[in-house]
Amino acid sequence: MKKYILMTIFILSLILISCSDDNPGDTNDKCGDGVCDSKEINKGVCPKDCGSQEIYSAGDTFITYINSEDRDIAVQITLPYEPRYLDGAPVLVYTRVFFTPYHGFGGLNTITEQGFVHVTYLWPGETDRSSGVSSEGVYDYGDEASLRAFRDVIKFAMGELPNVDGYYINELSEVSILTKNVGLYAFSHPGIAATNVLAFYQDDLFEVDYFVGGENPTVDTLSSVEVGHWAGDGSPVYNPYYTYPDDYTSTKLLVDYSNVAYDFENNVAYFDINADGSADESDDFILGSRIPQMYDKRYYSMDLTQALYDNGALDESNWPSDLATPEEAAEMWPFRSTVDNYDLLKRSGLKVMLVFARDDHVQPSPDKPNIHMGFDGFYHTASLWVRLNPDTEYIKLLSDKVAELSSDNNANSEPSDWLDIRDWAYTNKFGSNNIVPLAAVMEMADRTYYNNWDDNLDSVLN
């Protein structure tokens, strides 16, 4: 009898254990192991194993989340109606703005019309205004946490990291996604984040195929628009204290800040050329309003900010509350520049295209120092394949007029005199700013697909 009772207790114990939600066999099972255990059922934490994940169709736009350092990062994916190639669609990752408090997914969305999968995202702590979707974390204006999240978004786009439900990007789509044909695109200052994420996390992102950069700044002097800007009437305004080639180097622009002053009435810095102590547009170089704004402050370059203090233009008693101090500028800018990081890309197989119009959207300087520094860094320092603007054969696919008025340049070449760089640019006419970036991405994806890295092309690759 005693033996019977003990056997009964043992059997009941086994039954209770097998029914428990706290069964170690359940809690230790991993999402994606093909087993829908009780924890996954009750908490809904793994649609991959339990069969509730929606698979998206051609033309769909959807949002998923990836985990980056215990933060859920929102990722938006748009699928093409028709993939670019017979065996699938290449992937373009769009690099987001970070110098401003603007929030939203953004993107080069029309690239899906060319058969691409378009991937964009929200930085940690950012909310998309139109959808209300957010990424977890604290918004840090492109600092280290943001760059690590961007790294993980790219890894997700490359099929190397699953979403929070355990699904890889190809498993979310009815369209075949070519995760071995992945590139980054960045227009303006986001190019800093794109360059640096590829440099800092080269081991993780070694298989990123290409980067297309559109008129990207490289150093704080350019990000803060201190060597020239466009006036309200569209005319160029040049800083006389920057001239090419005397003041150009591949890592720094040698601007003379010795007469920098501050106009309190208009809350702006200026170069007091006539030394009369007041800002006068006809005699002085007055900086524009288009400068980075981070943490509710305006940021001039480290050198200009320090000069405001050294010149006695500002001190602790009258420093504007909305202007970064020398200490704040010195803390923010080194991580948000690219010139010291190109060397980290030396052993990568990355291919680069730098895209720019005759009239840059921010920088009017005739030698285009932002493009020059980028070319020096990617080509001369990192020894990468670099082309200045896309082949006109690809521009023709979208606009004959734009192609006729644009330059066709060999890869791995540059002007003998960078004051002639406008001759290497594309026209600003006929909607070219919407056309040429598409042509650039199409060319780079096709070159990747067909493994053709000739300096120039006689026709579109197919």
Coordinates of N, CA and C in Angstrom, one line a residue, residues 223-347:
S223 N 29.9 71.6 -40.8 CA 28.5 71.4 -40.3 C 27.9 72.6 -39.7
S224 N 28.7 73.5 -39.2 CA 28.2 74.8 -38.7 C 28.2 75.9 -39.7
V225 N 28.6 75.6 -40.9 CA 28.4 76.5 -42.1 C 29.2 77.8 -41.9
E226 N 30.5 77.6 -41.7 CA 31.4 78.8 -41.3 C 32.3 79.2 -42.4
V227 N 32.3 78.5 -43.5 CA 33.2 79.0 -44.6 C 32.3 79.7 -45.8
G228 N 31.0 79.7 -45.6 CA 30.2 80.3 -46.5 C 28.8 79.8 -46.4
H229 N 27.8 80.6 -46.9 CA 26.4 80.1 -46.9 C 25.6 80.8 -48.1
W230 N 24.4 80.3 -48.3 CA 23.6 80.9 -49.3 C 22.7 82.0 -48.7
A231 N 22.7 83.2 -49.3 CA 21.8 84.3 -48.8 C 20.4 84.0 -49.1
G232 N 19.5 84.8 -48.6 CA 18.1 84.6 -48.8 C 17.7 84.7 -50.2
D233 N 18.4 85.4 -51.0 CA 18.1 85.5 -52.4 C 18.8 84.5 -53.3
G234 N 19.4 83.5 -52.6 CA 20.1 82.4 -53.4 C 21.5 82.7 -53.8
S235 N 22.0 83.9 -53.5 CA 23.4 84.2 -53.9 C 24.4 83.7 -52.9
P236 N 25.6 83.3 -53.3 CA 26.6 82.8 -52.3 C 27.2 83.9 -51.5
V237 N 27.4 83.6 -50.2 CA 28.1 84.5 -49.3 C 29.4 83.8 -48.8
Y238 N 30.6 84.3 -49.2 CA 31.8 83.6 -48.9 C 32.5 84.2 -47.7
N239 N 33.1 83.3 -46.9 CA 34.0 83.8 -45.8 C 35.4 84.1 -46.3
P240 N 35.8 85.4 -46.3 CA 37.1 85.7 -46.9 C 38.3 85.1 -46.1
Y241 N 38.0 84.6 -44.9 CA 39.1 84.0 -44.1 C 39.3 82.5 -44.4
Y242 N 38.6 82.0 -45.4 CA 38.9 80.7 -46.0 C 39.1 80.8 -47.5
T243 N 40.3 80.4 -47.9 CA 40.6 80.4 -49.4 C 41.2 79.1 -49.7
Y244 N 41.0 78.6 -50.9 CA 41.6 77.4 -51.4 C 42.7 77.8 -52.4
P245 N 43.9 77.1 -52.3 CA 44.2 75.9 -51.5 C 44.9 76.2 -50.2
D246 N 45.1 77.5 -49.9 CA 45.9 77.9 -48.7 C 45.4 77.3 -47.4
D247 N 44.0 77.4 -47.3 CA 43.4 77.0 -46.0 C 42.8 75.6 -46.0
Y248 N 43.1 74.8 -47.0 CA 42.5 73.5 -47.0 C 43.6 72.5 -46.6
T249 N 43.2 71.5 -45.7 CA 43.9 70.3 -45.5 C 42.9 69.2 -45.5
S250 N 43.3 67.9 -45.6 CA 42.3 66.8 -45.7 C 41.6 66.5 -44.3
T251 N 42.1 67.1 -43.3 CA 41.5 66.9 -41.9 C 41.1 68.1 -41.2
K252 N 41.4 69.3 -41.8 CA 41.0 70.6 -41.1 C 41.0 71.7 -42.1
L253 N 40.0 72.6 -41.9 CA 40.0 73.9 -42.6 C 40.6 75.0 -41.8
L254 N 41.6 75.7 -42.3 CA 42.4 76.6 -41.5 C 41.8 78.0 -41.5
V255 N 40.6 78.2 -40.9 CA 40.0 79.5 -40.9 C 40.6 80.3 -39.8
D256 N 40.8 81.6 -40.2 CA 41.3 82.6 -39.2 C 40.1 83.2 -38.4
Y257 N 40.1 82.8 -37.1 CA 39.0 83.3 -36.3 C 39.4 84.5 -35.4
S258 N 40.5 85.1 -35.7 CA 41.0 86.1 -34.7 C 40.1 87.3 -34.6
N259 N 39.2 87.6 -35.5 CA 38.4 88.8 -35.4 C 36.9 88.4 -35.2
V260 N 36.6 87.2 -34.8 CA 35.2 86.8 -34.6 C 34.6 87.6 -33.4
A261 N 33.4 88.1 -33.6 CA 32.7 88.8 -32.6 C 31.3 88.3 -32.5
Y262 N 30.5 89.0 -31.7 CA 29.1 88.5 -31.5 C 28.1 89.7 -31.6
D263 N 27.1 89.5 -32.4 CA 26.0 90.5 -32.6 C 24.8 90.1 -31.6
F264 N 24.7 90.8 -30.5 CA 23.7 90.4 -29.5 C 22.3 90.7 -30.0
E265 N 22.2 91.7 -30.8 CA 20.8 92.1 -31.3 C 20.2 91.0 -32.1
N266 N 21.0 90.4 -33.0 CA 20.5 89.3 -33.8 C 21.0 87.9 -33.4
N267 N 21.7 87.9 -32.2 CA 22.0 86.6 -31.6 C 22.8 85.7 -32.6
V268 N 23.9 86.3 -33.2 CA 24.7 85.6 -34.2 C 26.1 86.0 -34.1
A269 N 27.0 85.1 -34.5 CA 28.4 85.4 -34.5 C 28.8 86.0 -35.9
Y270 N 29.8 86.8 -36.0 CA 30.2 87.3 -37.2 C 31.7 87.6 -37.2
F271 N 32.3 87.8 -38.4 CA 33.7 88.1 -38.6 C 33.8 89.7 -38.8
D272 N 34.3 90.4 -37.8 CA 34.3 91.8 -37.8 C 35.5 92.3 -38.7
I273 N 35.2 92.2 -40.0 CA 36.3 92.5 -41.0 C 36.8 94.0 -40.9
N274 N 35.8 94.9 -40.8 CA 36.3 96.3 -40.7 C 36.6 96.8 -39.3
A275 N 36.5 95.9 -38.3 CA 36.9 96.1 -36.9 C 36.2 97.3 -36.3
D276 N 35.0 97.5 -36.6 CA 34.2 98.7 -36.0 C 33.4 98.3 -34.9
G277 N 33.4 97.0 -34.5 CA 32.6 96.5 -33.4 C 31.1 96.3 -33.6
S278 N 30.7 96.4 -34.8 CA 29.3 96.1 -35.1 C 29.1 95.3 -36.4
A279 N 28.1 94.5 -36.5 CA 27.8 93.7 -37.6 C 27.2 94.4 -38.7
D280 N 27.8 94.4 -39.9 CA 27.3 95.1 -41.1 C 27.4 94.2 -42.3
E281 N 26.3 93.8 -42.9 CA 26.3 92.8 -44.0 C 27.2 93.3 -45.1
S282 N 27.3 94.6 -45.4 CA 28.1 95.1 -46.5 C 29.6 95.0 -46.3
D283 N 30.0 95.0 -45.0 CA 31.4 95.0 -44.7 C 31.9 93.7 -44.0
D284 N 31.1 93.0 -43.3 CA 31.5 91.9 -42.5 C 30.9 90.6 -43.0
F285 N 31.5 89.5 -42.5 CA 30.9 88.2 -42.8 C 30.1 87.7 -41.6
I286 N 28.8 87.7 -41.8 CA 27.9 87.3 -40.7 C 27.4 85.9 -41.0
L287 N 27.5 85.0 -40.0 CA 27.1 83.7 -40.1 C 25.6 83.6 -40.3
G288 N 25.2 82.5 -41.0 CA 23.8 82.3 -41.2 C 23.1 81.6 -40.0
S289 N 21.8 81.3 -40.1 CA 21.1 80.7 -39.0 C 21.1 79.2 -39.2
R290 N 21.6 78.7 -40.3 CA 21.5 77.2 -40.5 C 22.7 76.5 -39.8
I291 N 22.6 76.3 -38.5 CA 23.6 75.6 -37.8 C 22.9 74.5 -37.0
P292 N 23.7 73.5 -36.6 CA 23.1 72.4 -35.8 C 22.5 72.9 -34.5
Q293 N 21.4 72.2 -34.1 CA 20.8 72.5 -32.8 C 20.6 71.2 -32.0
M294 N 21.3 71.1 -30.9 CA 21.3 69.9 -30.1 C 21.1 70.3 -28.7
Y295 N 20.2 69.5 -28.0 CA 20.0 69.8 -26.6 C 19.6 71.3 -26.3
D296 N 18.7 71.8 -27.2 CA 18.2 73.2 -27.1 C 19.3 74.2 -27.2
K297 N 20.4 73.9 -27.8 CA 21.5 74.9 -28.0 C 22.0 74.8 -29.4
R298 N 22.4 76.0 -29.9 CA 23.1 76.1 -31.2 C 24.6 75.8 -31.0
Y299 N 25.1 75.1 -32.0 CA 26.5 74.7 -31.9 C 27.3 75.3 -33.1
Y300 N 28.2 76.2 -32.8 CA 29.3 76.6 -33.7 C 30.4 75.6 -33.6
S301 N 31.4 75.7 -34.5 CA 32.6 74.8 -34.4 C 33.3 75.0 -33.1
M302 N 34.2 74.1 -32.8 CA 35.0 74.2 -31.6 C 35.9 75.4 -31.6
D303 N 36.5 75.6 -32.8 CA 37.4 76.8 -33.0 C 36.7 78.1 -32.9
L304 N 35.6 78.2 -33.5 CA 34.8 79.5 -33.5 C 34.3 79.8 -32.1
T305 N 33.8 78.7 -31.4 CA 33.3 78.9 -30.1 C 34.4 79.3 -29.1
Q306 N 35.5 78.7 -29.2 CA 36.6 79.1 -28.4 C 37.1 80.5 -28.7
A307 N 37.1 80.9 -30.0 CA 37.5 82.2 -30.3 C 36.6 83.3 -29.8
L308 N 35.3 83.0 -29.7 CA 34.3 84.0 -29.1 C 34.8 84.3 -27.7
Y309 N 35.3 83.3 -27.0 CA 35.7 83.5 -25.6 C 37.1 84.2 -25.6
D310 N 38.0 83.7 -26.4 CA 39.4 84.2 -26.4 C 39.4 85.6 -26.9
N311 N 38.6 86.0 -27.8 CA 38.6 87.4 -28.3 C 37.8 88.3 -27.4
G312 N 37.2 87.8 -26.4 CA 36.5 88.7 -25.5 C 35.1 89.1 -26.0
A313 N 34.7 88.4 -27.1 CA 33.3 88.7 -27.6 C 32.2 88.3 -26.6
L314 N 32.5 87.2 -25.9 CA 31.6 86.6 -24.9 C 32.4 86.2 -23.7
D315 N 31.7 86.2 -22.6 CA 32.3 85.6 -21.4 C 31.2 85.0 -20.5
E316 N 31.5 84.5 -19.3 CA 30.6 83.9 -18.5 C 29.3 84.7 -18.2
S317 N 29.5 86.0 -18.1 CA 28.4 86.9 -17.7 C 27.4 87.2 -18.8
N318 N 27.8 87.0 -20.1 CA 26.9 87.4 -21.1 C 26.7 86.3 -22.2
W319 N 27.2 85.1 -21.9 CA 27.1 84.0 -22.8 C 25.6 83.6 -23.0
P320 N 25.2 83.6 -24.3 CA 23.7 83.3 -24.5 C 23.4 81.9 -24.1
S321 N 22.2 81.8 -23.4 CA 21.8 80.5 -22.9 C 21.5 79.5 -23.9
D322 N 21.3 79.9 -25.2 CA 21.0 79.0 -26.2 C 22.2 78.7 -27.1
L323 N 23.4 79.1 -26.7 CA 24.6 78.9 -27.5 C 25.5 78.0 -26.7
A324 N 26.0 76.9 -27.3 CA 26.9 76.0 -26.7 C 28.2 76.7 -26.3
T325 N 28.7 76.3 -25.1 CA 29.9 76.9 -24.6 C 31.1 76.2 -25.2
P326 N 32.4 76.7 -25.0 CA 33.5 76.0 -25.5 C 33.6 74.6 -25.0
E327 N 33.3 74.4 -23.7 CA 33.4 73.0 -23.1 C 32.3 72.1 -23.8
E328 N 31.1 72.6 -24.0 CA 30.1 71.8 -24.6 C 30.4 71.5 -26.1
A329 N 31.0 72.4 -26.8 CA 31.3 72.2 -28.2 C 32.5 71.1 -28.3
A330 N 33.4 71.2 -27.4 CA 34.5 70.3 -27.3 C 34.1 68.9 -27.0
E331 N 33.0 68.8 -26.2 CA 32.5 67.5 -25.9 C 31.7 66.9 -27.0
M332 N 31.0 67.7 -27.8 CA 30.0 67.1 -28.8 C 30.7 66.8 -30.1
W333 N 31.6 67.7 -30.6 CA 32.0 67.6 -32.0 C 32.9 66.5 -32.4
P334 N 33.9 66.1 -31.6 CA 34.8 65.0 -32.1 C 34.1 63.7 -32.5
F335 N 33.0 63.3 -31.9 CA 32.3 62.1 -32.2 C 31.4 62.4 -33.5
R336 N 31.2 63.6 -33.8 CA 30.3 64.0 -34.9 C 31.1 64.6 -36.1
S337 N 32.3 64.1 -36.3 CA 33.1 64.4 -37.4 C 33.7 63.1 -38.0
T338 N 34.1 63.1 -39.3 CA 34.6 61.9 -39.9 C 36.1 61.8 -40.2
V339 N 36.8 63.0 -40.2 CA 38.1 63.0 -40.8 C 39.1 62.1 -40.1
D340 N 38.9 61.8 -38.8 CA 39.9 61.0 -38.1 C 39.6 59.5 -38.2
N341 N 38.5 59.2 -38.9 CA 38.0 57.8 -38.9 C 38.1 57.0 -40.2
Y342 N 38.5 57.7 -41.3 CA 38.7 57.0 -42.5 C 39.7 55.9 -42.5
D343 N 40.7 56.1 -41.7 CA 41.8 55.0 -41.6 C 41.2 53.7 -41.1
L344 N 40.1 53.7 -40.4 CA 39.5 52.5 -39.8 C 38.8 51.7 -40.9
L345 N 38.6 52.3 -42.1 CA 38.0 51.6 -43.2 C 38.9 50.9 -44.2
K346 N 40.2 51.0 -43.9 CA 41.2 50.5 -44.8 C 41.0 49.1 -45.3
R347 N 40.7 48.2 -44.4 CA 40.6 46.8 -44.8 C 39.2 46.3 -45.2

